[in-house]
GROMACS .gro file of C-alpha atoms in nm:
model
  322
    1MET     CA    1  -1.361   1.521   0.643
    2THR     CA    2  -1.057   1.512   0.487
    3VAL     CA    3  -0.725   1.372   0.571
    4LEU     CA    4  -0.396   1.618   0.488
    5VAL     CA    5  -0.038   1.438   0.437
    6THR     CA    6   0.248   1.602   0.400
    7GLY     CA    7   0.573   1.387   0.227
    8ALA     CA    8   0.288   1.258   0.028
    9ALA     CA    9   0.529   1.157  -0.250
   10GLY     CA   10   0.758   0.974   0.028
   11PHE     CA   11   0.777   0.671   0.168
   12ILE     CA   12   0.566   0.677   0.493
   13GLY     CA   13   0.359   0.968   0.356
   14PHE     CA   14   0.275   0.775   0.036
   15SER     CA   15   0.229   0.453   0.204
   16THR     CA   16   0.025   0.607   0.497
   17CYS     CA   17  -0.210   0.845   0.231
   18LEU     CA   18  -0.264   0.421   0.043
   19ARG     CA   19  -0.380   0.282   0.314
   20GLN     CA   20  -0.667   0.585   0.391
   21LEU     CA   21  -0.738   0.611   0.024
   22VAL     CA   22  -0.849   0.222   0.026
   23SER     CA   23  -1.043   0.331   0.391
   24GLY     CA   24  -1.263   0.542   0.171
   25LYS     CA   25  -1.092   0.902   0.325
   26GLN     CA   26  -1.055   1.196   0.137
   27VAL     CA   27  -0.737   1.247   0.114
   28VAL     CA   28  -0.489   1.566   0.041
   29GLY     CA   29  -0.121   1.536  -0.029
   30ILE     CA   30   0.169   1.788  -0.013
   31ASP     CA   31   0.463   1.749  -0.112
   32ASN     CA   32   0.757   1.926  -0.271
   33LEU     CA   33   0.931   1.660  -0.459
   34ASN     CA   34   1.258   1.773  -0.417
   35ARG     CA   35   1.614   1.589  -0.555
   36TYR     CA   36   1.742   1.403  -0.207
   37TYR     CA   37   1.690   1.108  -0.434
   38ASP     CA   38   1.595   1.005  -0.778
   39THR     CA   39   1.188   1.189  -0.823
   40ALA     CA   40   1.124   0.921  -1.020
   41LEU     CA   41   1.047   0.669  -0.730
   42LYS     CA   42   0.817   0.985  -0.629
   43ASP     CA   43   0.634   1.017  -0.949
   44ALA     CA   44   0.567   0.651  -0.905
   45ARG     CA   45   0.433   0.623  -0.608
   46LEU     CA   46   0.206   0.964  -0.695
   47ALA     CA   47   0.098   0.763  -0.994
   48GLN     CA   48  -0.037   0.478  -0.769
   49LEU     CA   49  -0.246   0.774  -0.545
   50ALA     CA   50  -0.382   0.916  -0.851
   51ALA     CA   51  -0.556   0.605  -0.937
   52PHE     CA   52  -0.767   0.669  -0.643
   53PRO     CA   53  -1.063   0.943  -0.721
   54ASN     CA   54  -1.046   1.087  -0.362
   55PHE     CA   55  -0.689   1.175  -0.356
   56THR     CA   56  -0.558   1.529  -0.437
   57PHE     CA   57  -0.224   1.660  -0.475
   58ARG     CA   58  -0.085   1.982  -0.429
   59LYS     CA   59   0.330   2.027  -0.546
   60LEU     CA   60   0.404   2.268  -0.195
   61ASP     CA   61   0.707   2.356  -0.066
   62ILE     CA   62   0.625   2.375   0.319
   63ALA     CA   63   0.902   2.592   0.421
   64ARG     CA   64   0.854   2.858   0.203
   65ASP     CA   65   0.512   2.841   0.006
   66ASP     CA   66   0.191   2.970   0.150
   67ILE     CA   67   0.009   2.691   0.285
   68LEU     CA   68  -0.276   2.878   0.381
   69ALA     CA   69  -0.287   3.074   0.059
   70ALA     CA   70  -0.329   2.700  -0.163
   71PHE     CA   71  -0.671   2.617   0.033
   72THR     CA   72  -0.957   2.735   0.019
   73ALA     CA   73  -1.181   2.856   0.325
   74SER     CA   74  -1.422   2.534   0.252
   75GLU     CA   75  -1.123   2.330   0.224
   76ARG     CA   76  -0.976   2.447   0.530
   77ARG     CA   77  -1.279   2.325   0.736
   78SER     CA   78  -1.245   2.022   0.573
   79ILE     CA   79  -0.975   1.900   0.716
   80THR     CA   80  -1.014   1.693   1.050
   81GLU     CA   81  -0.642   1.537   1.055
   82VAL     CA   82  -0.289   1.652   0.961
   83LEU     CA   83  -0.014   1.376   0.929
   84HIS     CA   84   0.319   1.587   0.916
   85PHE     CA   85   0.604   1.314   0.732
   86ALA     CA   86   0.736   1.589   0.487
   87ALA     CA   87   1.111   1.619   0.619
   88GLN     CA   88   1.453   1.625   0.516
   89ALA     CA   89   1.579   1.285   0.571
   90GLY     CA   90   1.968   1.139   0.602
   91VAL     CA   91   2.194   1.150   0.918
   92ARG     CA   92   2.504   1.191   0.705
   93HIS     CA   93   2.356   1.452   0.470
   94SER     CA   94   2.316   1.634   0.812
   95VAL     CA   95   2.654   1.673   0.895
   96MET     CA   96   2.736   1.827   0.516
   97MET     CA   97   2.393   2.048   0.481
   98PRO     CA   98   2.243   2.114   0.782
   99PHE     CA   99   2.078   2.427   0.664
  100GLU     CA  100   1.847   2.198   0.472
  101PHE     CA  101   1.743   2.019   0.794
  102VAL     CA  102   1.661   2.382   0.946
  103ASP     CA  103   1.453   2.458   0.661
  104ALA     CA  104   1.247   2.140   0.592
  105ASN     CA  105   1.228   1.999   0.970
  106VAL     CA  106   1.248   2.323   1.177
  107ARG     CA  107   1.087   2.568   0.979
  108GLY     CA  108   0.858   2.312   0.803
  109GLN     CA  109   0.753   2.210   1.130
  110VAL     CA  110   0.655   2.578   1.227
  111ALA     CA  111   0.440   2.659   0.902
  112ILE     CA  112   0.247   2.321   0.932
  113LEU     CA  113   0.143   2.388   1.318
  114GLU     CA  114   0.065   2.802   1.221
  115PHE     CA  115  -0.160   2.597   0.919
  116ALA     CA  116  -0.321   2.347   1.178
  117ARG     CA  117  -0.373   2.585   1.438
  118ARG     CA  118  -0.636   2.738   1.175
  119LEU     CA  119  -0.828   2.479   1.077
  120PRO     CA  120  -1.189   2.533   1.243
  121ALA     CA  121  -1.254   2.126   1.248
  122LEU     CA  122  -0.893   1.933   1.315
  123ARG     CA  123  -0.883   1.660   1.552
  124HIS     CA  124  -0.564   1.531   1.549
  125ILE     CA  125  -0.191   1.611   1.442
  126ILE     CA  126   0.065   1.334   1.334
  127TYR     CA  127   0.415   1.431   1.306
  128ALA     CA  128   0.691   1.248   1.241
  129SER     CA  129   1.059   1.230   1.461
  130SER     CA  130   1.309   0.953   1.434
  131SER     CA  131   1.497   0.755   1.674
  132SER     CA  132   1.758   0.998   1.648
  133VAL     CA  133   1.649   1.165   1.941
  134TYR     CA  134   1.790   0.925   2.112
  135GLY     CA  135   2.113   1.048   2.032
  136ARG     CA  136   2.414   0.949   2.246
  137ASN     CA  137   2.211   0.726   2.493
  138THR     CA  138   2.337   0.390   2.566
  139ALA     CA  139   2.058   0.238   2.797
  140LEU     CA  140   1.832   0.012   2.611
  141PRO     CA  141   1.561  -0.005   2.516
  142PHE     CA  142   1.513   0.341   2.432
  143ARG     CA  143   1.202   0.488   2.612
  144GLU     CA  144   1.013   0.788   2.565
  145THR     CA  145   1.123   0.894   2.907
  146ASP     CA  146   1.505   0.911   2.851
  147ARG     CA  147   1.735   1.234   2.812
  148VAL     CA  148   1.721   1.338   2.484
  149ASP     CA  149   1.929   1.624   2.526
  150GLN     CA  150   2.310   1.428   2.391
  151PRO     CA  151   2.218   1.443   1.992
  152GLY     CA  152   2.458   1.247   1.775
  153SER     CA  153   2.382   1.415   1.452
  154PHE     CA  154   2.240   1.770   1.311
  155TYR     CA  155   1.966   1.524   1.202
  156ALA     CA  156   1.860   1.468   1.526
  157VAL     CA  157   1.878   1.813   1.647
  158SER     CA  158   1.611   1.914   1.380
  159LYS     CA  159   1.443   1.606   1.499
  160ARG     CA  160   1.413   1.685   1.842
  161SER     CA  161   1.340   2.081   1.732
  162ALA     CA  162   1.048   1.984   1.621
  163GLU     CA  163   0.959   1.806   1.921
  164LEU     CA  164   0.991   2.091   2.144
  165THR     CA  165   0.839   2.312   1.835
  166ALA     CA  166   0.484   2.105   1.950
  167GLU     CA  167   0.552   2.097   2.285
  168CYS     CA  168   0.558   2.476   2.295
  169TYR     CA  169   0.221   2.492   2.016
  170GLN     CA  170   0.038   2.267   2.223
  171HIS     CA  171   0.092   2.492   2.544
  172LEU     CA  172   0.015   2.805   2.340
  173HIS     CA  173  -0.244   2.668   2.121
  174GLN     CA  174  -0.375   2.361   2.308
  175LEU     CA  175  -0.293   2.161   1.925
  176PRO     CA  176  -0.363   1.792   1.970
  177LEU     CA  177  -0.033   1.662   1.858
  178THR     CA  178   0.134   1.316   1.898
  179GLY     CA  179   0.512   1.284   1.777
  180LEU     CA  180   0.592   0.938   1.663
  181ARG     CA  181   0.932   0.823   1.652
  182PHE     CA  182   1.037   0.601   1.379
  183PHE     CA  183   1.325   0.331   1.415
  184THR     CA  184   1.443   0.209   1.062
  185VAL     CA  185   1.132   0.182   0.921
  186TYR     CA  186   1.174  -0.013   0.547
  187GLY     CA  187   0.972  -0.234   0.277
  188PRO     CA  188   0.851  -0.223  -0.102
  189TRP     CA  189   0.841   0.140  -0.196
  190GLY     CA  190   1.101   0.235   0.036
  191ARG     CA  191   1.380   0.532   0.031
  192PRO     CA  192   1.698   0.415  -0.195
  193ASP     CA  193   1.903   0.617   0.075
  194MET     CA  194   1.878   0.405   0.395
  195ALA     CA  195   2.128   0.113   0.463
  196TYR     CA  196   1.953  -0.158   0.371
  197TYR     CA  197   1.854  -0.027  -0.047
  198LEU     CA  198   2.154   0.051  -0.079
  199PHE     CA  199   2.276  -0.281   0.010
  200ALA     CA  200   2.048  -0.464  -0.211
  201LYS     CA  201   2.179  -0.264  -0.498
  202ALA     CA  202   2.509  -0.306  -0.432
  203ILE     CA  203   2.470  -0.671  -0.415
  204MET     CA  204   2.291  -0.663  -0.735
  205GLU     CA  205   2.526  -0.471  -0.927
  206GLY     CA  206   2.804  -0.685  -0.779
  207ARG     CA  207   2.935  -0.389  -0.597
  208PRO     CA  208   3.125  -0.359  -0.233
  209VAL     CA  209   2.875  -0.358   0.051
  210THR     CA  210   3.000  -0.150   0.319
  211LEU     CA  211   2.957  -0.264   0.681
  212TYR     CA  212   3.091  -0.073   0.974
  213GLU     CA  213   3.291  -0.278   1.230
  214GLY     CA  214   3.183  -0.435   1.566
  215THR     CA  215   2.897  -0.716   1.599
  216ALA     CA  216   2.681  -0.548   1.822
  217LEU     CA  217   2.599  -0.304   1.523
  218ALA     CA  218   2.258  -0.363   1.536
  219ARG     CA  219   1.854  -0.185   1.410
  220ASP     CA  220   1.497  -0.216   1.528
  221PHE     CA  221   1.382  -0.260   1.162
  222THR     CA  222   1.037  -0.166   1.158
  223PHE     CA  223   0.814  -0.321   0.829
  224ILE     CA  224   0.618  -0.068   0.676
  225ASP     CA  225   0.276  -0.192   0.718
  226ASP     CA  226   0.339  -0.256   1.086
  227ALA     CA  227   0.419   0.139   1.131
  228VAL     CA  228   0.104   0.238   0.932
  229ASP     CA  229  -0.100   0.025   1.135
  230ALA     CA  230   0.066   0.225   1.405
  231ILE     CA  231   0.005   0.580   1.259
  232CYS     CA  232  -0.371   0.515   1.166
  233ALA     CA  233  -0.478   0.346   1.488
  234VAL     CA  234  -0.328   0.671   1.691
  235THR     CA  235  -0.436   0.922   1.456
  236ASP     CA  236  -0.814   0.786   1.597
  237LEU     CA  237  -0.719   0.852   1.952
  238PRO     CA  238  -0.605   1.210   1.950
  239PRO     CA  239  -0.467   1.285   2.316
  240SER     CA  240  -0.588   1.584   2.535
  241GLY     CA  241  -0.377   1.808   2.773
  242GLN     CA  242  -0.029   1.738   2.714
  243ALA     CA  243   0.167   1.636   2.372
  244ARG     CA  244   0.226   1.339   2.323
  245ILE     CA  245   0.554   1.129   2.189
  246LEU     CA  246   0.548   0.745   2.115
  247ASN     CA  247   0.807   0.502   1.972
  248ILE     CA  248   0.712   0.276   1.647
  249GLY     CA  249   0.966   0.003   1.618
  250SER     CA  250   0.964  -0.331   1.635
  251ASN     CA  251   1.136  -0.391   1.975
  252VAL     CA  252   1.351  -0.654   1.815
  253PRO     CA  253   1.737  -0.515   1.778
  254GLU     CA  254   1.864  -0.723   1.511
  255PRO     CA  255   2.230  -0.775   1.408
  256VAL     CA  256   2.273  -0.570   1.037
  257SER     CA  257   2.525  -0.846   0.930
  258ARG     CA  258   2.175  -1.081   0.945
  259LEU     CA  259   2.023  -0.793   0.699
  260ILE     CA  260   2.278  -0.886   0.473
  261SER     CA  261   2.241  -1.247   0.461
  262LEU     CA  262   1.842  -1.261   0.420
  263LEU     CA  263   1.937  -0.993   0.162
  264GLU     CA  264   2.196  -1.198   0.005
  265ASN     CA  265   1.968  -1.500   0.025
  266PHE     CA  266   1.625  -1.364  -0.104
  267LEU     CA  267   1.836  -1.197  -0.403
  268GLY     CA  268   2.045  -1.470  -0.482
  269ARG     CA  269   2.347  -1.281  -0.505
  270THR     CA  270   2.669  -1.290  -0.228
  271ALA     CA  271   2.769  -0.949  -0.078
  272ASP     CA  272   3.121  -0.820  -0.121
  273ILE     CA  273   3.160  -0.729   0.245
  274ARG     CA  274   3.392  -0.453   0.303
  275LEU     CA  275   3.403  -0.346   0.696
  276THR     CA  276   3.488   0.022   0.803
  277PRO     CA  277   3.438   0.222   1.132
  278ARG     CA  278   3.170   0.369   1.213
  279PRO     CA  279   3.101   0.724   1.182
  280THR     CA  280   3.018   0.945   1.465
  281ALA     CA  281   2.696   1.058   1.362
  282ASP     CA  282   2.569   0.700   1.300
  283VAL     CA  283   2.510   0.491   1.705
  284GLU     CA  284   2.603   0.146   1.717
  285CYS     CA  285   2.253  -0.006   1.848
  286THR     CA  286   1.881   0.116   1.808
  287TRP     CA  287   1.611  -0.070   1.985
  288ALA     CA  288   1.243   0.078   2.122
  289SER     CA  289   1.053   0.013   2.414
  290LEU     CA  290   0.690   0.013   2.288
  291GLU     CA  291   0.552   0.003   2.634
  292GLN     CA  292   0.349   0.333   2.609
  293ILE     CA  293   0.193   0.276   2.245
  294GLN     CA  294   0.056  -0.046   2.381
  295GLN     CA  295  -0.078   0.105   2.691
  296LEU     CA  296  -0.256   0.321   2.461
  297ILE     CA  297  -0.361   0.089   2.155
  298ASP     CA  298  -0.381  -0.287   2.086
  299TRP     CA  299  -0.046  -0.269   1.851
  300HIS     CA  300   0.177  -0.538   1.816
  301PRO     CA  301   0.419  -0.578   1.496
  302THR     CA  302   0.364  -0.902   1.353
  303THR     CA  303   0.619  -0.850   1.001
  304SER     CA  304   0.968  -1.056   1.112
  305LEU     CA  305   1.268  -0.951   0.983
  306GLU     CA  306   1.284  -1.225   0.711
  307ILE     CA  307   0.930  -1.206   0.552
  308GLY     CA  308   0.948  -0.783   0.543
  309LEU     CA  309   1.294  -0.830   0.348
  310GLU     CA  310   1.161  -1.115   0.173
  311ARG     CA  311   0.820  -0.885   0.078
  312PHE     CA  312   1.087  -0.579   0.037
  313SER     CA  313   1.310  -0.825  -0.215
  314ARG     CA  314   1.015  -0.927  -0.428
  315TRP     CA  315   0.951  -0.556  -0.442
  316PHE     CA  316   1.305  -0.427  -0.557
  317LEU     CA  317   1.402  -0.717  -0.808
  318ASN     CA  318   1.023  -0.644  -1.000
  319HIS     CA  319   1.105  -0.230  -0.979
  320SER     CA  320   1.480  -0.223  -1.040
  321TYR     CA  321   1.555  -0.481  -1.250
  322GLY     CA  322   1.209  -0.657  -1.365
   0.00000   0.00000   0.00000
């Protein structure tokens, strides 16, 4: 029994691989190691995974390479779960480079599902969606049953397209599919393009911290360990019948200003905050309803923002300034 993880050098993919490896599972990781952010961080994550004898890595671009040809018939027969986290990230980046999102997030989703439907022992496909699909919705908290036809960014379009693709493949090929709408996942080994990481870097380097105007600016921050707990628990419960979509969040929208205050405390430095208008691609507040996932599994996020940021800050200082 083998777990295939795409985006294995990425934040969520790496963290999920690590948990699966520690539990003793055979894991094959795929990643194209693109240069959207510094590949040194991706290499460092992969080095952590390579220390496990039950880990195998293949450098593949799921949108361009023939995934089927990269695996022998014997290897394909051993894959029981596909955890698909490979994607082009970045809400604002999608405004400037939309074709990258078509390739990675739309074409890549089709490629993985085409590969997965040819796996004879397949039990479950988990794929990463995003809270961004809720777009310009104003009713809070966001529920999986909400309308998601008013995207606020092309990134959201690409992620909603991936959800619709999954629904179609379930209908056509009866694939056991679960999409996870992640809400601002953060923590050690996180993505350096995300706000909390950029804030920490600016604070340490004495540069201005750009904060969007508005007292209601808040995010449903989800600590990585809590997110991985949910991923692993859901993986063991494949759906029957219809494709499933679940929110993965903390159910606690936190003011972004509080995040900055906590980072100041843990990093031991004061932020030079500069206010700027919020871009149209960014929503004011995110908040995940967890009713559906908690009906399925006994999962409750346990890491407060204070504890999570303390753990991130300790890692960040050791990794970047140690």
